[in-house]
Amino acid sequence: MGPGHPERPERLRAIERGLDQTRFAPLTRMSAPLAESEALQRVHPQSYLAALEQAAPREGYSALDCDTLMCPKTIEAVWRAAGGAISAVDEVMSGRADNAFVAARPPGHHAGAHNPMGFCFVNNVAVAARHAQAAHGAERVAIVDFDVHHGNGTQEIFWADETVLFCSTHQAPFYPGTGGRNETGAHGNVVNAPLLAGSTGDAFKEAMADRILPRLRDFAPDLILISAGFDAHERDPLGGLRLREVDFYDATKRLMDIADKRCGGRIVSMLEGGYDVDALSRCVNSHVLALLGVQEAGA
Ligand SMILES: [Zn+2]
């Protein structure tokens, strides 16, 4: 994204260092393949994907909006981030993996079907949901987004689709300005639980317990996808919420409980935001420990 940009390569390096610890030795690790264009086209029109490729510079940077930039390698990264999400869905839906976390960038939840936005180009979680339906016969897919920013792109893509439940906790009022409680989707399939700036883990837990988890249980999804942004952490330079590692651990366990009861434990989580690299690494460790079924001290 260019010098000084918060969505930077160090984010993934910090996550990789964290997951190098011996307690993560049981993880099966796979590299992310490039997404097939057929899979991307379930969400984005070919004309948009071609325009993205056209927009990539041969050298230096090109800006698609004031904070979404491309370098010559961006397209490969975008295709791999979506490819990782697709491959994780394949592993989990086929039963080869119990669940999966996709550590990839750029993030995706602000990207609409026709537009890049907010560091996002292709909506990875939307591509994953459509792939689960088209390639694995999933009838209902639930997406839970706990990034500090509202997943406006994901909401827009599935607004009128009763086969996908989109649930989000996020800071509001805040970027990108959407995500009010009154935004409920064409079929009541959107659930927004906005949190005021300064909210702590208690408010987050309550929003999950009161608004999101009951809807998730009732929806009885065949797969739960997580838009796992960790920029609601108290140390994040962009977000204004005050969550701690244990809050992400706890939320992950609650989602796993529902997944165990409703869909054979099937969860695919993918990285969205998180811009304090040390906090990001610790949050991912907690999230992945929960997914691994490890009891964390203090949780
Ligand atoms: Zn975010």
mmCIF file of C-alpha atoms and ligand atoms in Angstrom:
data_model
loop_
_atom_site.group_PDB
_atom_site.id
_atom_site.type_symbol
_atom_site.label_atom_id
_atom_site.label_comp_id
_atom_site.label_asym_id
_atom_site.label_seq_id
_atom_site.Cartn_x
_atom_site.Cartn_y
_atom_site.Cartn_z
ATOM 1 C CA MET A 1 0.000 0.000 0.000
ATOM 2 C CA GLY A 2 3.043 2.266 0.174
ATOM 3 C CA PRO A 3 5.206 3.780 2.911
ATOM 4 C CA GLY A 4 3.473 4.687 6.172
ATOM 5 C CA HIS A 5 0.267 2.805 5.322
ATOM 6 C CA PRO A 6 -1.200 0.801 8.238
ATOM 7 C CA GLU A 7 -2.184 -2.174 6.012
ATOM 8 C CA ARG A 8 1.423 -3.316 5.623
ATOM 9 C CA PRO A 9 3.422 -6.517 5.142
ATOM 10 C CA GLU A 10 4.690 -6.447 8.757
ATOM 11 C CA ARG A 11 1.191 -7.483 9.833
ATOM 12 C CA LEU A 12 1.571 -10.938 8.310
ATOM 13 C CA ARG A 13 5.207 -11.267 9.390
ATOM 14 C CA ALA A 14 4.168 -10.644 13.008
ATOM 15 C CA ILE A 15 1.369 -13.235 12.705
ATOM 16 C CA GLU A 16 3.782 -15.784 11.236
ATOM 17 C CA ARG A 17 6.272 -15.201 14.068
ATOM 18 C CA GLY A 18 3.516 -15.681 16.630
ATOM 19 C CA LEU A 19 2.328 -18.923 15.026
ATOM 20 C CA ASP A 20 5.921 -20.249 14.977
ATOM 21 C CA GLN A 21 5.683 -20.988 18.710
ATOM 22 C CA THR A 22 5.764 -24.681 19.594
ATOM 23 C CA ARG A 23 2.211 -24.605 20.983
ATOM 24 C CA PHE A 24 1.046 -24.129 17.394
ATOM 25 C CA ALA A 25 2.953 -27.200 16.160
ATOM 26 C CA PRO A 26 -0.312 -29.218 15.801
ATOM 27 C CA LEU A 27 -1.549 -26.839 13.081
ATOM 28 C CA THR A 28 -1.667 -28.086 9.510
ATOM 29 C CA ARG A 29 -0.226 -25.264 7.402
ATOM 30 C CA MET A 30 -1.030 -24.736 3.758
ATOM 31 C CA SER A 31 -0.035 -21.970 1.398
ATOM 32 C CA ALA A 32 -2.734 -20.009 -0.376
ATOM 33 C CA PRO A 33 -3.195 -20.793 -4.080
ATOM 34 C CA LEU A 34 -4.319 -18.205 -6.617
ATOM 35 C CA ALA A 35 -8.125 -18.048 -6.826
ATOM 36 C CA GLU A 36 -9.764 -19.343 -9.997
ATOM 37 C CA SER A 37 -11.602 -16.546 -11.776
ATOM 38 C CA GLU A 38 -14.776 -18.676 -11.803
ATOM 39 C CA ALA A 39 -14.801 -18.500 -7.992
ATOM 40 C CA LEU A 40 -14.217 -14.730 -7.951
ATOM 41 C CA GLN A 41 -16.952 -14.208 -10.531
ATOM 42 C CA ARG A 42 -19.568 -15.643 -8.177
ATOM 43 C CA VAL A 43 -19.248 -12.277 -6.395
ATOM 44 C CA HIS A 44 -17.515 -9.828 -8.732
ATOM 45 C CA PRO A 45 -18.340 -9.256 -12.421
ATOM 46 C CA GLN A 46 -15.552 -10.084 -14.852
ATOM 47 C CA SER A 47 -15.512 -6.432 -15.962
ATOM 48 C CA TYR A 48 -14.609 -5.352 -12.417
ATOM 49 C CA LEU A 49 -11.859 -7.978 -12.086
ATOM 50 C CA ALA A 50 -10.401 -6.933 -15.456
ATOM 51 C CA ALA A 51 -10.507 -3.262 -14.409
ATOM 52 C CA LEU A 52 -8.597 -4.137 -11.233
ATOM 53 C CA GLU A 53 -5.884 -5.854 -13.275
ATOM 54 C CA GLN A 54 -5.775 -2.822 -15.567
ATOM 55 C CA ALA A 55 -5.394 -0.484 -12.609
ATOM 56 C CA ALA A 56 -2.259 -2.203 -11.284
ATOM 57 C CA PRO A 57 0.854 -0.137 -11.982
ATOM 58 C CA ARG A 58 3.987 -1.565 -13.667
ATOM 59 C CA GLU A 59 6.039 0.200 -11.005
ATOM 60 C CA GLY A 60 5.373 2.402 -7.992
ATOM 61 C CA TYR A 61 1.831 2.798 -6.726
ATOM 62 C CA SER A 62 -1.580 3.631 -8.117
ATOM 63 C CA ALA A 63 -4.356 4.902 -5.825
ATOM 64 C CA LEU A 64 -7.910 3.599 -6.297
ATOM 65 C CA ASP A 65 -9.187 5.828 -3.499
ATOM 66 C CA CYS A 66 -7.414 7.929 -0.885
ATOM 67 C CA ASP A 67 -6.419 4.922 1.238
ATOM 68 C CA THR A 68 -6.567 1.959 -1.183
ATOM 69 C CA LEU A 69 -3.408 1.646 -3.275
ATOM 70 C CA MET A 70 -1.918 -0.940 -5.607
ATOM 71 C CA CYS A 71 1.685 -1.878 -6.361
ATOM 72 C CA PRO A 72 2.801 -4.310 -9.108
ATOM 73 C CA LYS A 73 2.352 -7.295 -6.722
ATOM 74 C CA THR A 74 -1.082 -6.360 -5.375
ATOM 75 C CA ILE A 75 -3.077 -8.424 -7.867
ATOM 76 C CA GLU A 76 -1.209 -11.592 -6.938
ATOM 77 C CA ALA A 77 -1.803 -10.888 -3.231
ATOM 78 C CA VAL A 78 -5.513 -10.212 -3.837
ATOM 79 C CA TRP A 79 -5.933 -13.428 -5.850
ATOM 80 C CA ARG A 80 -4.062 -15.423 -3.157
ATOM 81 C CA ALA A 81 -6.056 -13.947 -0.269
ATOM 82 C CA ALA A 82 -9.263 -15.068 -1.991
ATOM 83 C CA GLY A 83 -7.616 -18.349 -3.019
ATOM 84 C CA GLY A 84 -6.679 -19.027 0.606
ATOM 85 C CA ALA A 85 -10.269 -18.477 1.677
ATOM 86 C CA ILE A 86 -11.533 -20.845 -1.045
ATOM 87 C CA SER A 87 -8.966 -23.503 -0.222
ATOM 88 C CA ALA A 88 -9.819 -23.270 3.499
ATOM 89 C CA VAL A 89 -13.500 -23.782 2.648
ATOM 90 C CA ASP A 90 -12.518 -26.865 0.597
ATOM 91 C CA GLU A 91 -10.551 -28.311 3.524
ATOM 92 C CA VAL A 92 -13.290 -27.720 6.090
ATOM 93 C CA MET A 93 -16.308 -28.668 3.939
ATOM 94 C CA SER A 94 -14.611 -31.911 2.870
ATOM 95 C CA GLY A 95 -13.831 -32.766 6.498
ATOM 96 C CA ARG A 96 -10.064 -32.787 5.978
ATOM 97 C CA ALA A 97 -9.778 -29.955 8.517
ATOM 98 C CA ASP A 98 -11.986 -29.266 11.545
ATOM 99 C CA ASN A 99 -11.721 -25.506 11.045
ATOM 100 C CA ALA A 100 -9.300 -23.039 9.468
ATOM 101 C CA PHE A 101 -7.796 -19.586 9.865
ATOM 102 C CA VAL A 102 -6.635 -17.762 6.732
ATOM 103 C CA ALA A 103 -3.767 -15.373 7.461
ATOM 104 C CA ALA A 104 -3.784 -13.325 4.290
ATOM 105 C CA ARG A 105 -3.884 -9.747 3.145
ATOM 106 C CA PRO A 106 -5.260 -7.566 1.705
ATOM 107 C CA PRO A 107 -8.527 -7.760 3.680
ATOM 108 C CA GLY A 108 -11.880 -7.900 1.890
ATOM 109 C CA HIS A 109 -14.973 -6.869 3.860
ATOM 110 C CA HIS A 110 -15.256 -3.297 2.528
ATOM 111 C CA ALA A 111 -15.087 -4.388 -1.130
ATOM 112 C CA GLY A 112 -18.449 -4.357 -2.900
ATOM 113 C CA ALA A 113 -19.268 -6.441 -5.958
ATOM 114 C CA HIS A 114 -18.293 -3.520 -8.194
ATOM 115 C CA ASN A 115 -15.877 -1.419 -6.148
ATOM 116 C CA PRO A 116 -12.680 -1.514 -4.081
ATOM 117 C CA MET A 117 -12.755 0.375 -0.780
ATOM 118 C CA GLY A 118 -10.886 0.757 2.503
ATOM 119 C CA PHE A 119 -7.785 -1.379 1.727
ATOM 120 C CA CYS A 120 -10.027 -4.062 0.121
ATOM 121 C CA PHE A 121 -10.256 -5.211 -3.533
ATOM 122 C CA VAL A 122 -11.989 -8.608 -3.573
ATOM 123 C CA ASN A 123 -14.468 -9.565 -0.851
ATOM 124 C CA ASN A 124 -12.751 -12.719 0.408
ATOM 125 C CA VAL A 125 -15.443 -13.776 2.851
ATOM 126 C CA ALA A 126 -18.180 -13.327 0.218
ATOM 127 C CA VAL A 127 -16.200 -15.409 -2.280
ATOM 128 C CA ALA A 128 -15.777 -18.077 0.430
ATOM 129 C CA ALA A 129 -19.531 -18.117 1.171
ATOM 130 C CA ARG A 130 -20.471 -18.461 -2.489
ATOM 131 C CA HIS A 131 -17.866 -21.181 -2.982
ATOM 132 C CA ALA A 132 -19.245 -23.177 -0.053
ATOM 133 C CA GLN A 133 -22.682 -22.994 -1.672
ATOM 134 C CA ALA A 134 -21.681 -23.622 -5.293
ATOM 135 C CA ALA A 135 -18.934 -26.219 -4.819
ATOM 136 C CA HIS A 136 -20.013 -27.961 -1.604
ATOM 137 C CA GLY A 137 -23.780 -27.677 -1.533
ATOM 138 C CA ALA A 138 -23.981 -25.563 1.618
ATOM 139 C CA GLU A 139 -27.532 -24.196 1.774
ATOM 140 C CA ARG A 140 -27.103 -21.599 4.499
ATOM 141 C CA VAL A 141 -23.866 -19.802 5.325
ATOM 142 C CA ALA A 142 -23.436 -17.430 8.272
ATOM 143 C CA ILE A 143 -20.817 -14.693 8.357
ATOM 144 C CA VAL A 144 -19.777 -13.139 11.675
ATOM 145 C CA ASP A 145 -17.673 -9.982 11.353
ATOM 146 C CA PHE A 146 -16.040 -8.598 14.524
ATOM 147 C CA ASP A 147 -13.677 -6.136 12.829
ATOM 148 C CA VAL A 148 -13.901 -2.656 14.408
ATOM 149 C CA HIS A 149 -15.189 -1.348 11.064
ATOM 150 C CA HIS A 150 -18.554 -2.350 9.655
ATOM 151 C CA GLY A 151 -18.295 -4.911 6.831
ATOM 152 C CA ASN A 152 -20.329 -2.749 4.456
ATOM 153 C CA GLY A 153 -19.222 -4.598 1.311
ATOM 154 C CA THR A 154 -20.282 -7.974 2.683
ATOM 155 C CA GLN A 155 -23.602 -6.567 3.888
ATOM 156 C CA GLU A 156 -24.292 -5.032 0.481
ATOM 157 C CA ILE A 157 -23.445 -8.239 -1.412
ATOM 158 C CA PHE A 158 -25.786 -10.403 0.694
ATOM 159 C CA TRP A 159 -28.454 -7.767 1.490
ATOM 160 C CA ALA A 160 -31.211 -9.540 -0.465
ATOM 161 C CA ASP A 161 -29.929 -13.124 -0.063
ATOM 162 C CA GLU A 162 -31.839 -15.106 2.538
ATOM 163 C CA THR A 163 -29.355 -18.005 2.274
ATOM 164 C CA VAL A 164 -26.621 -15.912 3.912
ATOM 165 C CA LEU A 165 -26.841 -14.432 7.421
ATOM 166 C CA PHE A 166 -24.482 -11.489 7.975
ATOM 167 C CA CYS A 167 -23.811 -10.461 11.597
ATOM 168 C CA SER A 168 -21.484 -7.662 12.630
ATOM 169 C CA THR A 169 -20.174 -5.982 15.757
ATOM 170 C CA HIS A 170 -18.329 -2.752 15.039
ATOM 171 C CA GLN A 171 -17.676 0.735 16.356
ATOM 172 C CA ALA A 172 -20.326 3.321 15.402
ATOM 173 C CA PRO A 173 -20.462 6.080 14.496
ATOM 174 C CA PHE A 174 -17.252 5.322 12.597
ATOM 175 C CA TYR A 175 -15.872 4.465 9.156
ATOM 176 C CA PRO A 176 -17.498 3.506 6.790
ATOM 177 C CA GLY A 177 -20.714 4.980 8.268
ATOM 178 C CA THR A 178 -22.996 1.973 7.780
ATOM 179 C CA GLY A 179 -24.047 -0.770 10.185
ATOM 180 C CA GLY A 180 -26.971 0.743 12.092
ATOM 181 C CA ARG A 181 -29.330 -1.542 14.010
ATOM 182 C CA ASN A 182 -32.071 -0.611 11.527
ATOM 183 C CA GLU A 183 -30.111 -2.162 8.629
ATOM 184 C CA THR A 184 -31.570 -5.657 8.672
ATOM 185 C CA GLY A 185 -31.380 -6.901 5.072
ATOM 186 C CA ALA A 186 -34.216 -7.624 2.657
ATOM 187 C CA HIS A 187 -35.145 -10.831 4.510
ATOM 188 C CA GLY A 188 -34.040 -9.955 8.040
ATOM 189 C CA ASN A 189 -30.764 -11.693 7.182
ATOM 190 C CA VAL A 190 -28.508 -8.848 8.395
ATOM 191 C CA VAL A 191 -27.837 -8.296 12.106
ATOM 192 C CA ASN A 192 -25.877 -5.237 13.178
ATOM 193 C CA ALA A 193 -24.701 -4.684 16.745
ATOM 194 C CA PRO A 194 -22.930 -1.311 16.787
ATOM 195 C CA LEU A 195 -20.744 -0.370 19.774
ATOM 196 C CA LEU A 196 -19.905 3.135 20.980
ATOM 197 C CA ALA A 197 -16.280 4.268 20.970
ATOM 198 C CA GLY A 198 -14.587 3.270 24.219
ATOM 199 C CA SER A 199 -16.664 0.103 24.637
ATOM 200 C CA THR A 200 -14.860 -2.735 26.402
ATOM 201 C CA GLY A 201 -15.068 -6.495 26.210
ATOM 202 C CA ASP A 202 -18.182 -6.508 28.391
ATOM 203 C CA ALA A 203 -20.207 -4.540 25.821
ATOM 204 C CA PHE A 204 -18.813 -6.733 23.035
ATOM 205 C CA LYS A 205 -19.766 -9.897 24.911
ATOM 206 C CA GLU A 206 -23.253 -8.533 25.546
ATOM 207 C CA ALA A 207 -23.744 -7.566 21.885
ATOM 208 C CA MET A 208 -22.718 -11.070 20.861
ATOM 209 C CA ALA A 209 -24.885 -12.789 23.472
ATOM 210 C CA ASP A 210 -27.987 -10.637 23.011
ATOM 211 C CA ARG A 211 -28.082 -9.884 19.314
ATOM 212 C CA ILE A 212 -25.831 -12.185 17.323
ATOM 213 C CA LEU A 213 -25.526 -15.626 18.889
ATOM 214 C CA PRO A 214 -29.303 -16.284 19.159
ATOM 215 C CA ARG A 215 -29.778 -15.373 15.492
ATOM 216 C CA LEU A 216 -26.870 -17.578 14.522
ATOM 217 C CA ARG A 217 -28.357 -20.520 16.432
ATOM 218 C CA ASP A 218 -31.781 -20.040 14.835
ATOM 219 C CA PHE A 219 -30.314 -19.725 11.348
ATOM 220 C CA ALA A 220 -28.685 -23.171 11.704
ATOM 221 C CA PRO A 221 -25.953 -22.567 9.115
ATOM 222 C CA ASP A 222 -24.055 -25.305 7.271
ATOM 223 C CA LEU A 223 -20.845 -23.299 7.710
ATOM 224 C CA ILE A 224 -19.785 -20.308 9.829
ATOM 225 C CA LEU A 225 -17.348 -17.836 8.285
ATOM 226 C CA ILE A 226 -15.596 -15.252 10.436
ATOM 227 C CA SER A 227 -14.390 -11.886 9.164
ATOM 228 C CA ALA A 228 -11.706 -11.760 11.832
ATOM 229 C CA GLY A 229 -10.507 -8.200 12.198
ATOM 230 C CA PHE A 230 -8.523 -7.493 15.345
ATOM 231 C CA ASP A 231 -8.606 -3.697 15.130
ATOM 232 C CA ALA A 232 -11.160 -3.546 17.957
ATOM 233 C CA HIS A 233 -8.188 -4.256 20.281
ATOM 234 C CA GLU A 234 -7.460 -1.498 22.802
ATOM 235 C CA ARG A 235 -4.011 -0.841 21.324
ATOM 236 C CA ASP A 236 -5.144 -0.475 17.721
ATOM 237 C CA PRO A 237 -4.171 2.887 16.209
ATOM 238 C CA LEU A 238 -7.247 3.044 13.920
ATOM 239 C CA GLY A 239 -10.051 1.723 16.114
ATOM 240 C CA GLY A 240 -11.567 3.219 19.258
ATOM 241 C CA LEU A 241 -12.818 0.095 21.058
ATOM 242 C CA ARG A 242 -11.047 -1.461 24.037
ATOM 243 C CA LEU A 243 -11.088 -5.215 23.479
ATOM 244 C CA ARG A 244 -8.313 -7.495 24.734
ATOM 245 C CA GLU A 245 -6.943 -10.795 23.499
ATOM 246 C CA VAL A 246 -9.175 -12.747 25.876
ATOM 247 C CA ASP A 247 -12.274 -11.164 24.320
ATOM 248 C CA PHE A 248 -11.381 -12.587 20.915
ATOM 249 C CA TYR A 249 -10.615 -15.959 22.504
ATOM 250 C CA ASP A 250 -13.954 -15.918 24.261
ATOM 251 C CA ALA A 251 -15.941 -14.893 21.158
ATOM 252 C CA THR A 252 -14.223 -17.602 19.136
ATOM 253 C CA LYS A 253 -15.197 -20.241 21.717
ATOM 254 C CA ARG A 254 -18.817 -19.084 21.667
ATOM 255 C CA LEU A 255 -18.935 -19.305 17.888
ATOM 256 C CA MET A 256 -17.361 -22.763 18.090
ATOM 257 C CA ASP A 257 -20.042 -23.903 20.534
ATOM 258 C CA ILE A 258 -22.723 -22.980 18.026
ATOM 259 C CA ALA A 259 -20.763 -24.483 15.134
ATOM 260 C CA ASP A 260 -20.425 -27.740 17.100
ATOM 261 C CA LYS A 261 -24.174 -27.907 17.677
ATOM 262 C CA ARG A 262 -25.362 -26.681 14.285
ATOM 263 C CA CYS A 263 -22.796 -27.518 11.596
ATOM 264 C CA GLY A 264 -20.331 -30.146 12.716
ATOM 265 C CA GLY A 265 -17.921 -27.519 14.027
ATOM 266 C CA ARG A 266 -17.273 -26.120 10.556
ATOM 267 C CA ILE A 267 -15.675 -22.657 10.826
ATOM 268 C CA VAL A 268 -13.465 -20.817 8.357
ATOM 269 C CA SER A 269 -12.012 -17.606 9.731
ATOM 270 C CA MET A 270 -10.159 -15.046 7.673
ATOM 271 C CA LEU A 271 -8.079 -12.051 8.630
ATOM 272 C CA GLU A 272 -9.512 -8.599 8.051
ATOM 273 C CA GLY A 273 -8.024 -5.616 9.973
ATOM 274 C CA GLY A 274 -5.666 -5.216 12.961
ATOM 275 C CA TYR A 275 -2.982 -2.556 12.737
ATOM 276 C CA ASP A 276 -0.930 -2.656 15.939
ATOM 277 C CA VAL A 277 1.308 -5.514 14.818
ATOM 278 C CA ASP A 278 2.176 -6.778 18.322
ATOM 279 C CA ALA A 279 -1.438 -6.720 19.471
ATOM 280 C CA LEU A 280 -2.470 -8.297 16.166
ATOM 281 C CA SER A 281 -0.066 -11.178 16.650
ATOM 282 C CA ARG A 282 -1.288 -11.809 20.211
ATOM 283 C CA CYS A 283 -4.933 -11.627 19.155
ATOM 284 C CA VAL A 284 -4.370 -14.101 16.315
ATOM 285 C CA ASN A 285 -2.598 -16.426 18.768
ATOM 286 C CA SER A 286 -5.628 -16.334 21.083
ATOM 287 C CA HIS A 287 -8.068 -16.825 18.195
ATOM 288 C CA VAL A 288 -6.119 -19.764 16.750
ATOM 289 C CA LEU A 289 -5.607 -21.362 20.186
ATOM 290 C CA ALA A 290 -9.373 -21.287 20.604
ATOM 291 C CA LEU A 291 -9.858 -22.824 17.146
ATOM 292 C CA LEU A 292 -7.339 -25.518 18.109
ATOM 293 C CA GLY A 293 -9.370 -26.284 21.222
ATOM 294 C CA VAL A 294 -6.592 -25.227 23.609
ATOM 295 C CA GLN A 295 -7.644 -23.746 26.947
ATOM 296 C CA GLU A 296 -5.820 -20.459 27.361
ATOM 297 C CA ALA A 297 -4.705 -19.230 30.775
ATOM 298 C CA GLY A 298 -6.930 -16.428 31.996
ATOM 299 C CA ALA A 299 -9.748 -17.296 29.605
HETATM 300 ZN ZN ZN B 1 -11.104 -2.787 10.208
#
